[in-house]
PDB file of C-alpha atoms in Angstrom:
ATOM      1  CA  MET A   1     -10.299  53.555 -28.139  1.00 78.00           C
ATOM      2  CA  PHE A   2      -9.390  57.272 -28.233  1.00 88.00           C
ATOM      3  CA  LYS A   3      -9.235  57.701 -32.016  1.00 89.00           C
ATOM      4  CA  ASN A   4     -11.159  60.787 -33.122  1.00 87.00           C
ATOM      5  CA  LEU A   5     -12.349  61.432 -29.578  1.00 91.00           C
ATOM      6  CA  ASN A   6     -12.529  65.129 -28.665  1.00 94.00           C
ATOM      7  CA  ILE A   7     -11.075  65.593 -25.195  1.00 95.00           C
ATOM      8  CA  VAL A   8     -10.925  68.964 -23.513  1.00 96.00           C
ATOM      9  CA  ILE A   9      -8.364  69.153 -20.733  1.00 97.00           C
ATOM     10  CA  GLY A  10      -8.532  71.920 -18.201  1.00 97.00           C
ATOM     11  CA  ILE A  11      -5.257  72.522 -16.408  1.00 97.00           C
ATOM     12  CA  THR A  12      -5.241  74.500 -13.166  1.00 96.00           C
ATOM     13  CA  GLY A  13      -2.490  76.013 -11.049  1.00 93.00           C
ATOM     14  CA  GLY A  14      -1.268  73.209  -8.872  1.00 90.00           C
ATOM     15  CA  ILE A  15       2.199  71.690  -8.700  1.00 90.00           C
ATOM     16  CA  ALA A  16       0.813  68.486 -10.270  1.00 93.00           C
ATOM     17  CA  SER A  17      -0.054  70.375 -13.453  1.00 94.00           C
ATOM     18  CA  TYR A  18       3.198  69.208 -15.054  1.00 94.00           C
ATOM     19  CA  LYS A  19       1.834  65.654 -15.008  1.00 93.00           C
ATOM     20  CA  ALA A  20      -0.882  66.683 -17.452  1.00 95.00           C
ATOM     21  CA  CYS A  21       1.824  66.691 -20.148  1.00 96.00           C
ATOM     22  CA  GLY A  22       2.157  62.940 -19.957  1.00 95.00           C
ATOM     23  CA  ILE A  23      -1.607  62.474 -20.207  1.00 96.00           C
ATOM     24  CA  VAL A  24      -1.906  64.826 -23.167  1.00 96.00           C
ATOM     25  CA  ASN A  25       0.997  63.103 -24.930  1.00 95.00           C
ATOM     26  CA  PHE A  26      -0.507  59.632 -24.390  1.00 95.00           C
ATOM     27  CA  LEU A  27      -4.008  60.589 -25.520  1.00 95.00           C
ATOM     28  CA  LYS A  28      -2.698  62.405 -28.614  1.00 95.00           C
ATOM     29  CA  LYS A  29      -0.615  59.335 -29.591  1.00 94.00           C
ATOM     30  CA  GLU A  30      -3.769  57.246 -29.234  1.00 93.00           C
ATOM     31  CA  GLY A  31      -5.528  59.405 -31.760  1.00 94.00           C
ATOM     32  CA  ALA A  32      -7.554  61.769 -29.602  1.00 94.00           C
ATOM     33  CA  ASN A  33      -8.052  65.420 -30.578  1.00 95.00           C
ATOM     34  CA  ILE A  34      -6.963  67.410 -27.539  1.00 96.00           C
ATOM     35  CA  ASN A  35      -8.017  70.961 -26.724  1.00 94.00           C
ATOM     36  CA  ILE A  36      -6.481  72.534 -23.639  1.00 96.00           C
ATOM     37  CA  ILE A  37      -7.692  75.371 -21.463  1.00 95.00           C
ATOM     38  CA  MET A  38      -5.211  76.657 -18.900  1.00 96.00           C
ATOM     39  CA  THR A  39      -5.920  78.931 -15.995  1.00 95.00           C
ATOM     40  CA  LYS A  40      -3.664  81.941 -15.415  1.00 94.00           C
ATOM     41  CA  ASN A  41      -2.145  80.141 -12.416  1.00 95.00           C
ATOM     42  CA  ALA A  42      -1.469  76.964 -14.452  1.00 95.00           C
ATOM     43  CA  CYS A  43       0.728  79.073 -16.762  1.00 95.00           C
ATOM     44  CA  GLU A  44       2.993  79.740 -13.764  1.00 94.00           C
ATOM     45  CA  PHE A  45       3.747  76.036 -13.497  1.00 95.00           C
ATOM     46  CA  ILE A  46       4.009  74.889 -17.146  1.00 95.00           C
ATOM     47  CA  THR A  47       4.043  76.772 -20.412  1.00 95.00           C
ATOM     48  CA  PRO A  48       1.281  76.813 -23.018  1.00 95.00           C
ATOM     49  CA  LEU A  49       3.968  76.184 -25.666  1.00 95.00           C
ATOM     50  CA  THR A  50       4.733  72.799 -24.139  1.00 95.00           C
ATOM     51  CA  LEU A  51       1.102  71.772 -24.291  1.00 96.00           C
ATOM     52  CA  GLU A  52       0.589  73.212 -27.764  1.00 95.00           C
ATOM     53  CA  THR A  53       3.493  71.094 -28.960  1.00 95.00           C
ATOM     54  CA  LEU A  54       2.093  67.976 -27.337  1.00 96.00           C
ATOM     55  CA  SER A  55      -1.525  68.480 -28.326  1.00 95.00           C
ATOM     56  CA  GLY A  56      -1.044  70.004 -31.770  1.00 95.00           C
ATOM     57  CA  ASN A  57      -3.652  72.663 -30.906  1.00 93.00           C
ATOM     58  CA  LYS A  58      -3.484  76.222 -29.633  1.00 92.00           C
ATOM     59  CA  VAL A  59      -3.879  76.405 -25.847  1.00 93.00           C
ATOM     60  CA  ILE A  60      -6.620  78.709 -24.640  1.00 91.00           C
ATOM     61  CA  LYS A  61      -5.700  80.888 -21.686  1.00 88.00           C
ATOM     62  CA  ASP A  62      -7.834  83.975 -21.801  1.00 80.00           C
ATOM     63  CA  MET A  63     -11.548  84.573 -22.340  1.00 73.00           C
ATOM     64  CA  PHE A  64     -10.844  87.840 -24.149  1.00 63.00           C
ATOM     65  CA  GLU A  65      -8.114  86.590 -26.464  1.00 65.00           C
ATOM     66  CA  ARG A  66      -8.912  87.507 -30.042  1.00 56.00           C
ATOM     67  CA  PRO A  67      -9.750  84.341 -31.988  1.00 55.00           C
ATOM     68  CA  ASP A  68      -8.509  83.604 -35.514  1.00 55.00           C
ATOM     69  CA  TYR A  69     -12.157  83.375 -36.550  1.00 50.00           C
ATOM     70  CA  ILE A  70     -15.425  84.545 -35.076  1.00 44.00           C
ATOM     71  CA  GLU A  71     -17.080  82.118 -32.694  1.00 52.00           C
ATOM     72  CA  VAL A  72     -18.078  82.024 -29.071  1.00 51.00           C
ATOM     73  CA  LYS A  73     -15.014  80.068 -27.965  1.00 54.00           C
ATOM     74  CA  HIS A  74     -16.173  78.640 -24.655  1.00 57.00           C
ATOM     75  CA  ILE A  75     -19.433  77.450 -26.229  1.00 70.00           C
ATOM     76  CA  SER A  76     -17.833  75.897 -29.340  1.00 75.00           C
ATOM     77  CA  ILE A  77     -15.230  74.006 -27.285  1.00 81.00           C
ATOM     78  CA  ALA A  78     -17.867  72.893 -24.733  1.00 81.00           C
ATOM     79  CA  GLN A  79     -20.092  71.551 -27.509  1.00 80.00           C
ATOM     80  CA  LYS A  80     -17.440  69.538 -29.304  1.00 83.00           C
ATOM     81  CA  ALA A  81     -16.086  67.843 -26.164  1.00 87.00           C
ATOM     82  CA  ASP A  82     -16.749  64.103 -25.844  1.00 91.00           C
ATOM     83  CA  VAL A  83     -15.031  64.169 -22.439  1.00 95.00           C
ATOM     84  CA  PHE A  84     -13.778  67.041 -20.267  1.00 95.00           C
ATOM     85  CA  LEU A  85     -10.881  66.301 -17.878  1.00 97.00           C
ATOM     86  CA  ILE A  86      -9.755  68.702 -15.147  1.00 97.00           C
ATOM     87  CA  ILE A  87      -6.219  67.910 -14.057  1.00 96.00           C
ATOM     88  CA  PRO A  88      -5.148  68.808 -11.474  1.00 96.00           C
ATOM     89  CA  ALA A  89      -8.417  69.902  -9.919  1.00 97.00           C
ATOM     90  CA  THR A  90      -7.377  72.390  -7.260  1.00 96.00           C
ATOM     91  CA  ALA A  91      -9.510  73.462  -4.297  1.00 97.00           C
ATOM     92  CA  ASN A  92     -10.095  76.701  -6.175  1.00 97.00           C
ATOM     93  CA  ILE A  93     -11.577  75.164  -9.340  1.00 98.00           C
ATOM     94  CA  ILE A  94     -13.629  72.659  -7.305  1.00 98.00           C
ATOM     95  CA  GLY A  95     -15.053  75.485  -5.202  1.00 98.00           C
ATOM     96  CA  LYS A  96     -15.814  77.690  -8.177  1.00 98.00           C
ATOM     97  CA  ILE A  97     -17.726  75.063 -10.158  1.00 98.00           C
ATOM     98  CA  ALA A  98     -19.511  73.656  -7.086  1.00 98.00           C
ATOM     99  CA  ASN A  99     -20.826  77.142  -6.336  1.00 97.00           C
ATOM    100  CA  GLY A 100     -21.646  78.252  -9.875  1.00 96.00           C
ATOM    101  CA  ILE A 101     -18.781  80.704 -10.364  1.00 96.00           C
ATOM    102  CA  ALA A 102     -17.830  81.156 -14.010  1.00 94.00           C
ATOM    103  CA  ASP A 103     -15.248  83.927 -14.159  1.00 93.00           C
ATOM    104  CA  ASP A 104     -12.585  82.655 -16.580  1.00 93.00           C
ATOM    105  CA  MET A 105     -12.316  80.589 -19.739  1.00 92.00           C
ATOM    106  CA  LEU A 106     -12.074  77.238 -17.939  1.00 95.00           C
ATOM    107  CA  THR A 107     -15.040  77.759 -15.591  1.00 95.00           C
ATOM    108  CA  THR A 108     -17.314  79.199 -18.271  1.00 93.00           C
ATOM    109  CA  THR A 109     -16.519  76.298 -20.607  1.00 93.00           C
ATOM    110  CA  ILE A 110     -17.185  73.709 -17.878  1.00 95.00           C
ATOM    111  CA  MET A 111     -20.540  75.388 -17.195  1.00 94.00           C
ATOM    112  CA  ALA A 112     -21.415  75.310 -20.895  1.00 92.00           C
ATOM    113  CA  THR A 113     -20.620  71.658 -21.591  1.00 93.00           C
ATOM    114  CA  THR A 114     -23.001  68.755 -21.554  1.00 92.00           C
ATOM    115  CA  SER A 115     -20.241  66.185 -21.898  1.00 93.00           C
ATOM    116  CA  PRO A 116     -19.019  64.133 -18.920  1.00 94.00           C
ATOM    117  CA  VAL A 117     -16.640  66.189 -16.777  1.00 97.00           C
ATOM    118  CA  ILE A 118     -13.973  64.419 -14.702  1.00 97.00           C
ATOM    119  CA  PHE A 119     -12.249  66.237 -11.841  1.00 98.00           C
ATOM    120  CA  VAL A 120      -8.928  64.828 -10.671  1.00 97.00           C
ATOM    121  CA  PRO A 121      -8.173  66.571  -7.344  1.00 96.00           C
ATOM    122  CA  ALA A 122      -4.586  67.050  -6.259  1.00 94.00           C
ATOM    123  CA  MET A 123      -3.543  69.241  -3.347  1.00 94.00           C
ATOM    124  CA  ASN A 124      -2.110  69.244   0.134  1.00 91.00           C
ATOM    125  CA  ASN A 125      -3.785  66.642   2.326  1.00 87.00           C
ATOM    126  CA  LYS A 126      -5.010  69.234   4.835  1.00 89.00           C
ATOM    127  CA  MET A 127      -6.612  71.219   2.004  1.00 90.00           C
ATOM    128  CA  TYR A 128      -8.159  68.048   0.570  1.00 95.00           C
ATOM    129  CA  GLU A 129      -9.561  67.025   4.004  1.00 94.00           C
ATOM    130  CA  ASN A 130     -10.946  70.513   4.635  1.00 96.00           C
ATOM    131  CA  LYS A 131     -14.705  70.309   5.233  1.00 98.00           C
ATOM    132  CA  ILE A 132     -15.414  73.036   2.708  1.00 98.00           C
ATOM    133  CA  VAL A 133     -13.453  71.217  -0.042  1.00 97.00           C
ATOM    134  CA  GLN A 134     -15.122  67.934   0.842  1.00 98.00           C
ATOM    135  CA  ASN A 135     -18.538  69.603   0.780  1.00 98.00           C
ATOM    136  CA  ASN A 136     -17.764  71.074  -2.652  1.00 98.00           C
ATOM    137  CA  ILE A 137     -16.664  67.681  -3.953  1.00 98.00           C
ATOM    138  CA  GLU A 138     -19.977  66.218  -2.733  1.00 98.00           C
ATOM    139  CA  LYS A 139     -21.860  68.996  -4.511  1.00 98.00           C
ATOM    140  CA  LEU A 140     -20.014  68.236  -7.750  1.00 98.00           C
ATOM    141  CA  LYS A 141     -20.965  64.572  -7.410  1.00 98.00           C
ATOM    142  CA  GLN A 142     -24.619  65.512  -6.824  1.00 98.00           C
ATOM    143  CA  TYR A 143     -24.516  67.628 -10.000  1.00 97.00           C
ATOM    144  CA  GLY A 144     -23.306  64.595 -11.967  1.00 96.00           C
ATOM    145  CA  TYR A 145     -19.615  65.437 -12.234  1.00 97.00           C
ATOM    146  CA  LYS A 146     -17.170  62.587 -11.936  1.00 97.00           C
ATOM    147  CA  ILE A 147     -14.329  62.551  -9.390  1.00 97.00           C
ATOM    148  CA  ILE A 148     -11.167  60.450  -9.454  1.00 97.00           C
ATOM    149  CA  GLU A 149     -10.020  60.318  -5.848  1.00 94.00           C
ATOM    150  CA  PRO A 150      -6.451  61.417  -5.147  1.00 92.00           C
ATOM    151  CA  SER A 151      -3.990  58.759  -4.055  1.00 84.00           C
ATOM    152  CA  ILE A 152      -1.642  58.541  -1.116  1.00 77.00           C
ATOM    153  CA  GLY A 153       1.776  59.717  -2.176  1.00 78.00           C
ATOM    154  CA  SER A 154       4.534  62.237  -1.738  1.00 77.00           C
ATOM    155  CA  LEU A 155       3.110  65.758  -1.701  1.00 75.00           C
ATOM    156  CA  ALA A 156       4.984  68.953  -2.604  1.00 81.00           C
ATOM    157  CA  CYS A 157       5.006  69.939   1.097  1.00 76.00           C
ATOM    158  CA  GLY A 158       7.003  66.805   1.899  1.00 78.00           C
ATOM    159  CA  TYR A 159       4.169  64.829   3.501  1.00 76.00           C
ATOM    160  CA  GLU A 160       3.243  61.314   2.404  1.00 77.00           C
ATOM    161  CA  ALA A 161      -0.566  61.578   2.416  1.00 72.00           C
ATOM    162  CA  LYS A 162      -3.811  61.571   0.399  1.00 84.00           C
ATOM    163  CA  GLY A 163      -3.835  64.407  -2.058  1.00 80.00           C
ATOM    164  CA  HIS A 164      -1.394  63.058  -4.627  1.00 83.00           C
ATOM    165  CA  LEU A 165      -2.452  63.012  -8.296  1.00 89.00           C
ATOM    166  CA  PRO A 166      -3.314  59.419  -9.276  1.00 93.00           C
ATOM    167  CA  LYS A 167      -1.048  57.628 -11.738  1.00 93.00           C
ATOM    168  CA  LYS A 168      -1.486  58.433 -15.415  1.00 93.00           C
ATOM    169  CA  GLU A 169      -2.650  54.854 -16.105  1.00 94.00           C
ATOM    170  CA  GLU A 170      -5.457  55.127 -13.530  1.00 95.00           C
ATOM    171  CA  ILE A 171      -6.698  58.397 -15.055  1.00 96.00           C
ATOM    172  CA  ILE A 172      -6.542  56.991 -18.599  1.00 95.00           C
ATOM    173  CA  GLU A 173      -8.408  53.843 -17.543  1.00 93.00           C
ATOM    174  CA  TYR A 174     -11.173  55.950 -15.941  1.00 94.00           C
ATOM    175  CA  VAL A 175     -11.542  57.941 -19.162  1.00 93.00           C
ATOM    176  CA  LYS A 176     -11.696  54.664 -21.176  1.00 90.00           C
ATOM    177  CA  ILE A 177     -14.502  53.358 -18.980  1.00 89.00           C
ATOM    178  CA  LEU A 178     -16.435  56.621 -19.230  1.00 87.00           C
ATOM    179  CA  VAL A 179     -16.075  56.661 -23.039  1.00 85.00           C
ATOM    180  CA  LYS A 180     -17.319  53.053 -23.271  1.00 82.00           C
ATOM    181  CA  GLU A 181     -20.333  53.935 -21.108  1.00 78.00           C
ATOM    182  CA  LYS A 182     -21.118  57.013 -23.188  1.00 71.00           C
ATOM    183  CA  LYS A 183     -21.080  54.987 -26.405  1.00 67.00           C
TER     184      LYS A 183
END
């Protein structure tokens, strides 16, 4: 199913970012080619080295990093993506994309892609329920972006509420369905 599929995974700075490692590992073992873009804040939670080891590719962190070869990096990655997965999708990244802000490597690449983009929100339940965040999620849906709703679970703040990153299997299944539809 995932063999030779080009999946770009955007990892943002939320506590659930460590769970992206399991998804990267699974998809790589299934034959997908994984490219990862991390925000500066994501690097505070997990290391690029971990994700480079799991994906087999260099992790992109900075728009102005000197490439090994000349290309417009955010455009080339955006064009080769079959699927783009944002995990976890923080309130920050949701707000930026919903309002057309492209100020780092992840946001510029999302703006440049024509592939399906899946946002997987994970955050504190009060943040998730915030009217501004909900409005931004609705905007993303109207623009054609896909959203996997967070589940109810144990949050970093100690609450048991909606805002928990869905299980790996649920995310993988959603990607499978989207890939089948695209083909």
